[in-house]
Amino acid sequence: MKIVIIGAGQVGSLLARELSIEHNITIVETDKEKSTWMRDNYDLLSIQGDGEDPKVLRQAELQNADILLAVTGEDKTNILSTLYAHSYGVKTIVLRMRNPEYMEYINLLKNPNISVVIPGEIISTKLVNLISAPFAWKAETFADEKVELFKLKVEENTDIVNKRLSELGPASSWIFVGVAKKGVIEIPKGDTMLEKGDYVYALGDPGVMKKLKKLFGFRHEIISSTIVVGGGRLGRKAARALIDKGVSVKIIESDESRANIVAEEVPEAHVFLGDATDLETLREVGIEYADYLIALTGDDEKNVFSALLAKNAGVNRTTVLYTKPDYLDVLEAIGIDRAVSVRIAVANEILSLLHIGGIVHVTTVEEGRGEVIEFDIGPDSKIMGIPLRQLPFPDGAIVGVCIRNSKIVIPRGDFVPGLNDRLLVFTLSKSVKKVEEILGL
Amino acid sequence: MSLKVSAYFLGNLLKYLGLVMLVPGICSVIYQEDDLYVFLISGVITSVSGLIMEFSVKSWSDIREVDRKTGFMIVALTWIFASIYGALPYLLYGVFTNPADAFFESVSGFTTTGASVMTDVEIFPHGIMFWRSLTHWLGGMGIIVLAIAVLPRLAVGGMQLMGLESSGPTTEKLTPKIAETAKKLWGVYLLLTVLLIILLDIAGVPIYDAIIHAFGTIATGGFSNHNLSIGYYNSPYVEGIITLFMFLSGINFTLHYFMLRGKISNVYRNSELRFYIIVNVVLISVITLDLWNNIYPTIGESLRFSSFQLLTAYTTAGFSSVDFDTWPTLSKFILVIVMLMGSCAGSTSGAIKSIRILVLIKRGYREILKLIHPKRVIHLRLDGQVIDESAASSISSFVFLYLALFALSSCIVLGVEHVSIVTAISACAATFGGVGPGLEQVGPMQNYAFLTSFTKVYLSFLMILGRLELYAILVLITPSFWRK
């Protein structure tokens, strides 16, 4: 498919990397250095120019494209290129929008093929998910919330340390699909040994949370007092979600005028003006009484350091927002409990909106080293009626869960996919192509 | 930098190069000659080496990106190894006993130089001569570009690999997918080759000769299976067809593609093409007048030989239809100048390339304007688009490096060999630019066989350096490339 991406920033470059393997990508970027980098490193057509400029869009042949992904950081650029694509009848348009107030312009177009992705909303939904499952690192929902993906940490002094997966007993309602050891993710076998510090990915229905929690030895935790660092759009959203759950919230914001907005918009929260990387500010906010800190400023380093200071002052759990992909492994190593990446969240959302080849939803894990593919078995499916054992699945992939007649089935080797089944396949990035080949995607 | 990735890539290439080596075996069978075993053995050695390299490294599947250093490594090693293995048939058949001779001939083939150390090309079997010309054809559009076209999974390095191998300062992508672009370029290349074979065959050239000369022409190589080169046919018609196709091969193949797709405006606007045509017209006129005055009785005959010889030097093909070493000095000097210039970027020709010269001319003119109006803001423009300063200055550096290396090499050759200054200079210009024959002792009726092994290896190095436009090789011999 011919896809035009506007903007080679964090989100655009991740999308380009994922999509350029299969599709014809043209990427438009203003910055010369970024544009050259894309040209030299990925298999795509890179055009240096302004995505608002119709001449540039014409050069990118947007008028003949199947899909437009307008993902620059500038709302206006995204809207203008959407307008261009809309006029030429591009079949699928996804645009990123920072300020939801611009939605009105998109609504005016009355085009059902345009999807809007608002990073703030995606992140806040993700945060709410995390807050509701405080022991899991990553809680992602699939198949209309019938299935959840959990990322669980193997903690020290729990029953599961140094046990083989087969020793954990048979499970009828969940399946371990991946084990990440020191950032290297693999598909577990029965004899895979769990060690301290490993992360385990599990797919199962949301009800199994309690059982998993017990298995992994998590104590019951109640979050009662939370500090939110950063009073931006995202900080305010998260604060609102937490307050609605009955949690008491304190917000630290370093900009005075913004602090005033926060105080006005979220009157239930206590708003403090100050720098969250100063211990003094944290003390004044009452860091010793807080049990959770979420750092949501736009500055990776600031988020990390405020979380580390909080951790040092005795805060149980910390979550930081980050953008730079290189930080993932380090954040875990230095003791940040959870890291939420804006670029991955937004890119995942966009990929799942594309519905390329029967895929309903794609989610990447561990910075794109693995992914979960959710898809439906249609009438012309290549694998319908063939037992899983007979399909040449590579070592790097596993069929996780099947939803049949809205019930969860954990498929074994003799499982036969039938019409209208929905399958969730967990695969490592190196096997994605092979898996898609087998599935006929 | 990853040696494993380089080895995997190289292994894959050699595996298929071994298969390609079997193609000349068809000639051995058709002409019932005794050189079939040569291609079987060479092919097996090459393919097995490739397989060993490929399997000595882990799986390729998780490599999605090739870093810059590895990219340089892959391109340089591909050309060096292809040349080494390409020399096997010559050694096995006993065409040469000195490995340096075989290597020289092989490098000269792949880099589409066409300089030869064979004293008599008419005594060897058809298979050997076919392999010699086939190396031209493989190297013309590029071994790596071909690999990417046929084996798309090698397209992991993005544009870097193709950019390093293709001629000219920038490489344009015709389509988002690099494998598609490579296929289209090879498609145009194949089309031109087939067209030329047909036309030559119609003109009465035997089909085997037609294929040999088509490979030499479209790749701007210059190997012939006759000692007299194109002069053997002594036919204005054959010369005319080859002149036309040399001219076409000197044009950016992207423009050929646009032309075939009916995008005439892209072709018409191209300033490099205009420059190329103007230089051709002006210089052919000058040489024609010079020859008419001094050698040939008619203007027609002067035009016939001047146009052929100018194009063969300018496009760096290096055929000869006549012994131009006997020409007046002005004409010979012009031939050496155009050998250094080279035709268009993105063509199969060698040397500096017109686009770089055009940019430097514009830059020089701007300096003059700046002296008159120091405060005037003047952009360098090409095809209506502003060229940024960094691109223009890297072009200046390239041209300087090229000329400096040319001068240095001439000194080296003069130091090692007892030859005239004209021989040394023209030999370096002709090998560095991928032309082939030079003047005097390396003139069109002579060859490079009399040189010492050292000079042969040095000139081979110069040919690869010139074919890859310096940088891919130069970075490898820069100490900081190897520093950890």
Tab-separated table of C-alpha atoms in Angstrom, chain A residues 2 17-26 32 37 39-46 48 59 61 368 371 429-430 432, chain B residues 59 61-62 64-68 155-160 170-180 263 385 388 390:
chain	number	residue	atom	x	y	z
A	2	LYS	CA	1.152	3.555	-0.655
A	17	ARG	CA	10.241	1.820	10.630
A	18	GLU	CA	7.322	-0.535	11.251
A	19	LEU	CA	5.502	0.103	7.994
A	20	SER	CA	8.399	0.424	5.536
A	21	ILE	CA	9.091	-3.303	5.719
A	22	GLU	CA	5.875	-4.119	3.906
A	23	HIS	CA	4.573	-0.944	2.359
A	24	ASN	CA	5.624	1.884	0.077
A	25	ILE	CA	6.311	4.782	2.375
A	26	THR	CA	6.862	8.410	1.455
A	32	LYS	CA	16.982	18.378	6.685
A	37	TRP	CA	18.628	10.170	8.210
A	39	ARG	CA	16.547	8.359	3.568
A	40	ASP	CA	19.792	6.676	4.577
A	41	ASN	CA	18.421	4.254	7.137
A	42	TYR	CA	14.992	3.077	6.060
A	43	ASP	CA	13.662	1.761	2.803
A	44	LEU	CA	11.396	4.622	1.888
A	45	LEU	CA	11.153	7.838	-0.112
A	46	SER	CA	12.142	10.795	2.038
A	48	GLN	CA	12.476	17.304	2.679
A	59	GLN	CA	5.619	15.916	-4.904
A	61	GLU	CA	2.031	12.134	-4.551
A	368	GLY	CA	9.142	-2.800	19.266
A	371	GLU	CA	4.272	-7.399	19.152
A	429	SER	CA	9.924	-8.612	15.762
A	430	LYS	CA	12.228	-10.938	13.804
A	432	VAL	CA	6.689	-10.855	12.343
B	59	SER	CA	20.765	-15.520	11.204
B	61	SER	CA	16.561	-12.013	10.148
B	62	ASP	CA	17.012	-9.757	13.144
B	64	ARG	CA	17.047	-4.480	10.124
B	65	GLU	CA	19.587	-1.743	9.851
B	66	VAL	CA	23.123	-1.582	8.536
B	67	ASP	CA	25.198	1.125	10.168
B	68	ARG	CA	27.279	3.533	8.115
B	155	ALA	CA	17.833	-3.810	0.785
B	156	VAL	CA	18.263	-3.384	4.530
B	157	GLY	CA	20.882	-0.680	4.287
B	158	GLY	CA	18.403	1.763	2.847
B	159	MET	CA	19.895	4.098	0.325
B	160	GLN	CA	23.415	4.111	1.690
B	170	THR	CA	23.236	12.156	-5.030
B	171	THR	CA	21.125	9.163	-5.893
B	172	GLU	CA	17.467	9.701	-6.582
B	173	LYS	CA	14.892	7.130	-5.653
B	174	LEU	CA	12.260	6.509	-8.285
B	175	THR	CA	9.926	4.709	-5.891
B	176	PRO	CA	9.655	4.418	-2.103
B	177	LYS	CA	10.976	0.849	-2.161
B	178	ILE	CA	14.663	0.633	-2.972
B	179	ALA	CA	14.264	-2.817	-4.539
B	180	GLU	CA	11.673	-1.390	-6.949
B	263	LYS	CA	7.600	12.486	-18.178
B	385	GLN	CA	16.365	24.373	-7.164
B	388	ASP	CA	22.831	24.170	-0.388
B	390	SER	CA	27.377	22.115	2.177
